[in-house]
Amino acid sequence: MSDPSAPGKKAARSFDFQSMMEQARKGAQERTTVDWNDEIEKAKEENESRIAEMKIKADEAVKKMQIPGNHKTKNTSIEDGEEDDDDDDDFGPSIDLANASTADNEDASSDDEDEDRSKPLAEEEDRPDDDEQPFFPLTHEIDLKHGTKSVSCLTVDTNGERLISGGFDYELKMWDFPTMDKSLKYSRAISPCESHQLRSIEFSPGSDMLLIASGSCQAKVISRDGKNMYECVRGDMYLIDMQKTKGHISTLNRACWNPKDLNEFMTCADDGTVRLWSLIRRTEHVSCIKTKSEQGKKTATTTCTYNTYHTHVTQNEYLITAGCDDGSIQIWDRRRPFVNVTFMSRRAHEPENSITSLCWSYDGRNLASRSTDHTLKLWDIRNFKQPLSEYRDLHNRFSMTNVAFSPDDRFLITGTSTRKKTDDNLNDSTNVGSIYFFNRNSLAEPEGQIQVSEGASVIKTLWHSKLNQILCTTSNGIIKIFYDTIRSKQGALLFANREERQKKANDYFINMNIINPHALPLYRQERVRNLSVIRMKNREDPVKSKRPDLPVSGAGSGGRIGVHGGTLSSYIVKNIALQKPPAQKEDSRAILLGYQEKCEQNPYWVAPAYTSTQPKPIFQTSTEDKSRAKDEDDEDNMVPMWKKQKT
């Protein structure tokens, strides 16, 4: 018998291919009977209804934001940490999201008629309406603390990811929007120009380099991370002709990049020149342009700019513009020699008032100017004698106050300064720093105004085209960012509601007392806190203090001679150098005459031999009396020099 627990033999399975093919054929026939046209129509209706709802919500949000008087800003409170989630839910998705969803649905649909219907609708939505009220992204604001002194320069890269600020505290600070949070701390701070105030900072067109103009006469180019890459040479201040110098000799006022050539930039200074530089040529400038006054003398150049910051504009692309300290605007064409100006407005602004900013429109047709005569003017170089329009009573007392165009090229923005406090305007509520918005077609009346600070002036203003956010700097060290939660993108929206990063255990440093075996009281050494006591003891020790050997007294020892006078030097010191001169000076003639009487009384040696032949000597008796009557100085003169004893 076979074991029932033993596994049985495997039997081969047989498949009927004809029946399987027949079953597959029947299933295919059943599927082909489904009406796919109905299904496509249903999907289209659902998409159209969803798109219509989103458009209605977007239109309602736009109408709410364009209500007059709705320009009051809501300050984003960093301390309270309040978020605007309710407002976002009420407004619904933005217009950009509705357009994006429409494009996705159009791609998914294969019907050409639906694509033709959606294109006119999208074009009508994107087309700006000139009759509608202008919109400014001013619903929310954020304050960045740069320092305590004035923030004089500001720039943002093309992508809107990094903000660079500089001021009178000599520091350049970098703010990275993608990594910031509610703490609003800068990522890095450097001092590129040592003890010089920063007057102008600008990103290169590729956003990989920074051009810095400071209070010195040498401009610098640093990398995006702060590494020095290029420094302009210094000119010779003793040369009169500025064309002969290799660089500036006075304080820089402005520096800007060439939008066409990525290796070229331009600087202007108080020495009355505008110089073009190249990163390839490091020894001297490429070109030098002189600015002259009406009398033909040099005048300080306070600002300069290229024709446009956009490379696709071809109109007026070869023009270099400069504003001078005498209120004139001078323009040169690069295709001609820089000897004579191509366009000039000698009295563009009031004399003895410097022009603080020049800015070309994005289409390259108009030029806006800002000056310390408290005016803003718009020019057309085809008729450069009179401005197209102007607006007065915009107080300005900073040489870095600028003017800028909006991204759509329809508006101009500029900041105002506060007046010096006096007894008359001490309680004046209008004496505040503000940002003014003007329509490009007419500067007669401002389109809007927003008060930035009560006790500080607005210096720099910037309206970023990609972020659609307005940034400004003030004289109290604050950088303000104005944005809109619907119209603005990235920038401040990235970190406005981002919570602070929680600190980890590795972020803390704890001072721990390490106890080793020799730290026990038995092995502990006494610690002398007074170092003067230790130094006194070491000074008494001849080995530690390395004291020289004392002189030997008495007999010598250890190879040292102790007897005084045992050596030649000691003998000379004893007998000659230490010999004291006699107390009284001796007269040799008087000593010889002292033996005269003795020789006469007892002539023993010489006198007896010459008694008969020697004549009677006659001596002069008055010499001794006269010598006694003279002063001591005369006695010294009578003695020969070689007989005088050295004292």
PDB file of N, CA and C in Angstrom, residues 368-413:
ATOM      1  N   ALA A 368      13.490 109.842 -15.623  1.00  0.00           N
ATOM      2  CA  ALA A 368      13.018 110.459 -14.380  1.00  0.00           C
ATOM      3  C   ALA A 368      14.221 110.927 -13.572  1.00  0.00           C
ATOM      4  N   SER A 369      14.093 112.086 -12.938  1.00  0.00           N
ATOM      5  CA  SER A 369      15.185 112.668 -12.151  1.00  0.00           C
ATOM      6  C   SER A 369      14.658 113.118 -10.796  1.00  0.00           C
ATOM      7  N   ARG A 370      15.514 112.990  -9.803  1.00  0.00           N
ATOM      8  CA  ARG A 370      15.201 113.386  -8.416  1.00  0.00           C
ATOM      9  C   ARG A 370      16.356 114.228  -7.916  1.00  0.00           C
ATOM     10  N   SER A 371      16.054 115.327  -7.207  1.00  0.00           N
ATOM     11  CA  SER A 371      17.086 116.271  -6.797  1.00  0.00           C
ATOM     12  C   SER A 371      16.822 116.739  -5.378  1.00  0.00           C
ATOM     13  N   THR A 372      17.851 117.406  -4.818  1.00  0.00           N
ATOM     14  CA  THR A 372      17.723 117.974  -3.473  1.00  0.00           C
ATOM     15  C   THR A 372      16.959 119.294  -3.474  1.00  0.00           C
ATOM     16  N   ASP A 373      16.483 119.753  -4.648  1.00  0.00           N
ATOM     17  CA  ASP A 373      15.595 120.913  -4.666  1.00  0.00           C
ATOM     18  C   ASP A 373      14.144 120.526  -4.403  1.00  0.00           C
ATOM     19  N   HIS A 374      13.946 119.257  -3.929  1.00  0.00           N
ATOM     20  CA  HIS A 374      12.646 118.746  -3.487  1.00  0.00           C
ATOM     21  C   HIS A 374      11.658 118.621  -4.645  1.00  0.00           C
ATOM     22  N   THR A 375      12.145 118.218  -5.825  1.00  0.00           N
ATOM     23  CA  THR A 375      11.281 118.044  -6.989  1.00  0.00           C
ATOM     24  C   THR A 375      11.528 116.684  -7.624  1.00  0.00           C
ATOM     25  N   LEU A 376      10.537 116.234  -8.386  1.00  0.00           N
ATOM     26  CA  LEU A 376      10.604 115.034  -9.210  1.00  0.00           C
ATOM     27  C   LEU A 376      10.152 115.417 -10.613  1.00  0.00           C
ATOM     28  N   LYS A 377      10.986 115.099 -11.629  1.00  0.00           N
ATOM     29  CA  LYS A 377      10.698 115.513 -12.994  1.00  0.00           C
ATOM     30  C   LYS A 377      10.821 114.326 -13.940  1.00  0.00           C
ATOM     31  N   LEU A 378      10.035 114.393 -15.011  1.00  0.00           N
ATOM     32  CA  LEU A 378      10.045 113.376 -16.059  1.00  0.00           C
ATOM     33  C   LEU A 378      10.419 114.051 -17.370  1.00  0.00           C
ATOM     34  N   TRP A 379      11.381 113.454 -18.113  1.00  0.00           N
ATOM     35  CA  TRP A 379      11.961 114.083 -19.291  1.00  0.00           C
ATOM     36  C   TRP A 379      11.788 113.187 -20.509  1.00  0.00           C
ATOM     37  N   ASP A 380      11.812 113.851 -21.660  1.00  0.00           N
ATOM     38  CA  ASP A 380      11.901 113.209 -22.964  1.00  0.00           C
ATOM     39  C   ASP A 380      13.071 113.864 -23.682  1.00  0.00           C
ATOM     40  N   ILE A 381      14.100 113.080 -24.042  1.00  0.00           N
ATOM     41  CA  ILE A 381      15.327 113.666 -24.586  1.00  0.00           C
ATOM     42  C   ILE A 381      15.096 114.284 -25.956  1.00  0.00           C
ATOM     43  N   ARG A 382      13.994 113.982 -26.600  1.00  0.00           N
ATOM     44  CA  ARG A 382      13.703 114.625 -27.867  1.00  0.00           C
ATOM     45  C   ARG A 382      13.340 116.094 -27.673  1.00  0.00           C
ATOM     46  N   ASN A 383      12.879 116.445 -26.485  1.00  0.00           N
ATOM     47  CA  ASN A 383      12.626 117.837 -26.119  1.00  0.00           C
ATOM     48  C   ASN A 383      13.168 118.034 -24.712  1.00  0.00           C
ATOM     49  N   PHE A 384      14.485 118.256 -24.657  1.00  0.00           N
ATOM     50  CA  PHE A 384      15.183 118.210 -23.382  1.00  0.00           C
ATOM     51  C   PHE A 384      15.216 119.555 -22.673  1.00  0.00           C
ATOM     52  N   LYS A 385      14.599 120.575 -23.251  1.00  0.00           N
ATOM     53  CA  LYS A 385      14.644 121.887 -22.620  1.00  0.00           C
ATOM     54  C   LYS A 385      13.626 122.001 -21.491  1.00  0.00           C
ATOM     55  N   GLN A 386      12.469 121.392 -21.671  1.00  0.00           N
ATOM     56  CA  GLN A 386      11.415 121.471 -20.674  1.00  0.00           C
ATOM     57  C   GLN A 386      10.988 120.061 -20.278  1.00  0.00           C
ATOM     58  N   PRO A 387      10.712 119.813 -18.999  1.00  0.00           N
ATOM     59  CA  PRO A 387      10.259 118.481 -18.586  1.00  0.00           C
ATOM     60  C   PRO A 387       8.829 118.223 -19.039  1.00  0.00           C
ATOM     61  N   LEU A 388       8.510 116.963 -19.218  1.00  0.00           N
ATOM     62  CA  LEU A 388       7.141 116.592 -19.564  1.00  0.00           C
ATOM     63  C   LEU A 388       6.185 116.926 -18.435  1.00  0.00           C
ATOM     64  N   SER A 389       6.578 116.632 -17.224  1.00  0.00           N
ATOM     65  CA  SER A 389       5.778 116.950 -16.037  1.00  0.00           C
ATOM     66  C   SER A 389       6.699 116.938 -14.833  1.00  0.00           C
ATOM     67  N   GLU A 390       6.258 117.571 -13.762  1.00  0.00           N
ATOM     68  CA  GLU A 390       7.045 117.645 -12.539  1.00  0.00           C
ATOM     69  C   GLU A 390       6.124 117.778 -11.338  1.00  0.00           C
ATOM     70  N   TYR A 391       6.702 117.461 -10.184  1.00  0.00           N
ATOM     71  CA  TYR A 391       5.963 117.588  -8.918  1.00  0.00           C
ATOM     72  C   TYR A 391       6.927 118.132  -7.882  1.00  0.00           C
ATOM     73  N   ARG A 392       6.470 119.128  -7.140  1.00  0.00           N
ATOM     74  CA  ARG A 392       7.305 119.779  -6.141  1.00  0.00           C
ATOM     75  C   ARG A 392       6.869 119.377  -4.733  1.00  0.00           C
ATOM     76  N   ASP A 393       7.575 119.933  -3.793  1.00  0.00           N
ATOM     77  CA  ASP A 393       7.285 119.711  -2.372  1.00  0.00           C
ATOM     78  C   ASP A 393       7.471 118.240  -1.990  1.00  0.00           C
ATOM     79  N   LEU A 394       8.547 117.636  -2.499  1.00  0.00           N
ATOM     80  CA  LEU A 394       8.982 116.303  -2.058  1.00  0.00           C
ATOM     81  C   LEU A 394      10.319 116.488  -1.355  1.00  0.00           C
ATOM     82  N   HIS A 395      10.255 116.681  -0.041  1.00  0.00           N
ATOM     83  CA  HIS A 395      11.459 117.052   0.697  1.00  0.00           C
ATOM     84  C   HIS A 395      12.516 115.955   0.579  1.00  0.00           C
ATOM     85  N   ASN A 396      13.749 116.393   0.336  1.00  0.00           N
ATOM     86  CA  ASN A 396      14.865 115.458   0.139  1.00  0.00           C
ATOM     87  C   ASN A 396      16.133 116.094   0.683  1.00  0.00           C
ATOM     88  N   ARG A 397      16.728 115.464   1.661  1.00  0.00           N
ATOM     89  CA  ARG A 397      17.997 115.932   2.199  1.00  0.00           C
ATOM     90  C   ARG A 397      19.060 114.832   2.263  1.00  0.00           C
ATOM     91  N   PHE A 398      18.850 113.756   1.502  1.00  0.00           N
ATOM     92  CA  PHE A 398      19.830 112.683   1.405  1.00  0.00           C
ATOM     93  C   PHE A 398      20.311 112.592  -0.038  1.00  0.00           C
ATOM     94  N   SER A 399      21.595 112.432  -0.218  1.00  0.00           N
ATOM     95  CA  SER A 399      22.172 112.359  -1.563  1.00  0.00           C
ATOM     96  C   SER A 399      21.966 111.000  -2.207  1.00  0.00           C
ATOM     97  N   MET A 400      21.365 110.032  -1.498  1.00  0.00           N
ATOM     98  CA  MET A 400      21.119 108.704  -2.057  1.00  0.00           C
ATOM     99  C   MET A 400      19.641 108.445  -2.362  1.00  0.00           C
ATOM    100  N   THR A 401      18.769 109.440  -2.160  1.00  0.00           N
ATOM    101  CA  THR A 401      17.341 109.250  -2.431  1.00  0.00           C
ATOM    102  C   THR A 401      17.127 109.002  -3.917  1.00  0.00           C
ATOM    103  N   ASN A 402      16.397 107.964  -4.264  1.00  0.00           N
ATOM    104  CA  ASN A 402      16.264 107.570  -5.668  1.00  0.00           C
ATOM    105  C   ASN A 402      14.810 107.630  -6.113  1.00  0.00           C
ATOM    106  N   VAL A 403      14.609 107.351  -7.396  1.00  0.00           N
ATOM    107  CA  VAL A 403      13.298 107.234  -8.016  1.00  0.00           C
ATOM    108  C   VAL A 403      13.329 105.972  -8.865  1.00  0.00           C
ATOM    109  N   ALA A 404      12.192 105.251  -8.922  1.00  0.00           N
ATOM    110  CA  ALA A 404      12.139 103.979  -9.650  1.00  0.00           C
ATOM    111  C   ALA A 404      10.794 103.851 -10.343  1.00  0.00           C
ATOM    112  N   PHE A 405      10.807 103.069 -11.432  1.00  0.00           N
ATOM    113  CA  PHE A 405       9.591 102.778 -12.179  1.00  0.00           C
ATOM    114  C   PHE A 405       8.990 101.467 -11.682  1.00  0.00           C
ATOM    115  N   SER A 406       7.682 101.347 -11.829  1.00  0.00           N
ATOM    116  CA  SER A 406       6.991 100.112 -11.464  1.00  0.00           C
ATOM    117  C   SER A 406       7.267  99.045 -12.509  1.00  0.00           C
ATOM    118  N   PRO A 407       7.038  97.766 -12.200  1.00  0.00           N
ATOM    119  CA  PRO A 407       7.311  96.706 -13.182  1.00  0.00           C
ATOM    120  C   PRO A 407       6.503  96.843 -14.466  1.00  0.00           C
ATOM    121  N   ASP A 408       5.278  97.371 -14.400  1.00  0.00           N
ATOM    122  CA  ASP A 408       4.480  97.551 -15.614  1.00  0.00           C
ATOM    123  C   ASP A 408       4.769  98.867 -16.316  1.00  0.00           C
ATOM    124  N   ASP A 409       5.711  99.664 -15.802  1.00  0.00           N
ATOM    125  CA  ASP A 409       6.167 100.910 -16.428  1.00  0.00           C
ATOM    126  C   ASP A 409       5.078 101.977 -16.455  1.00  0.00           C
ATOM    127  N   ARG A 410       4.099 101.888 -15.563  1.00  0.00           N
ATOM    128  CA  ARG A 410       3.004 102.856 -15.531  1.00  0.00           C
ATOM    129  C   ARG A 410       3.150 103.868 -14.409  1.00  0.00           C
ATOM    130  N   PHE A 411       3.903 103.543 -13.359  1.00  0.00           N
ATOM    131  CA  PHE A 411       3.986 104.397 -12.186  1.00  0.00           C
ATOM    132  C   PHE A 411       5.448 104.633 -11.809  1.00  0.00           C
ATOM    133  N   LEU A 412       5.646 105.694 -11.009  1.00  0.00           N
ATOM    134  CA  LEU A 412       6.936 106.023 -10.425  1.00  0.00           C
ATOM    135  C   LEU A 412       6.779 106.081  -8.917  1.00  0.00           C
ATOM    136  N   ILE A 413       7.801 105.640  -8.204  1.00  0.00           N
ATOM    137  CA  ILE A 413       7.791 105.696  -6.742  1.00  0.00           C
ATOM    138  C   ILE A 413       9.068 106.389  -6.284  1.00  0.00           C
TER     139      ILE A 413
END
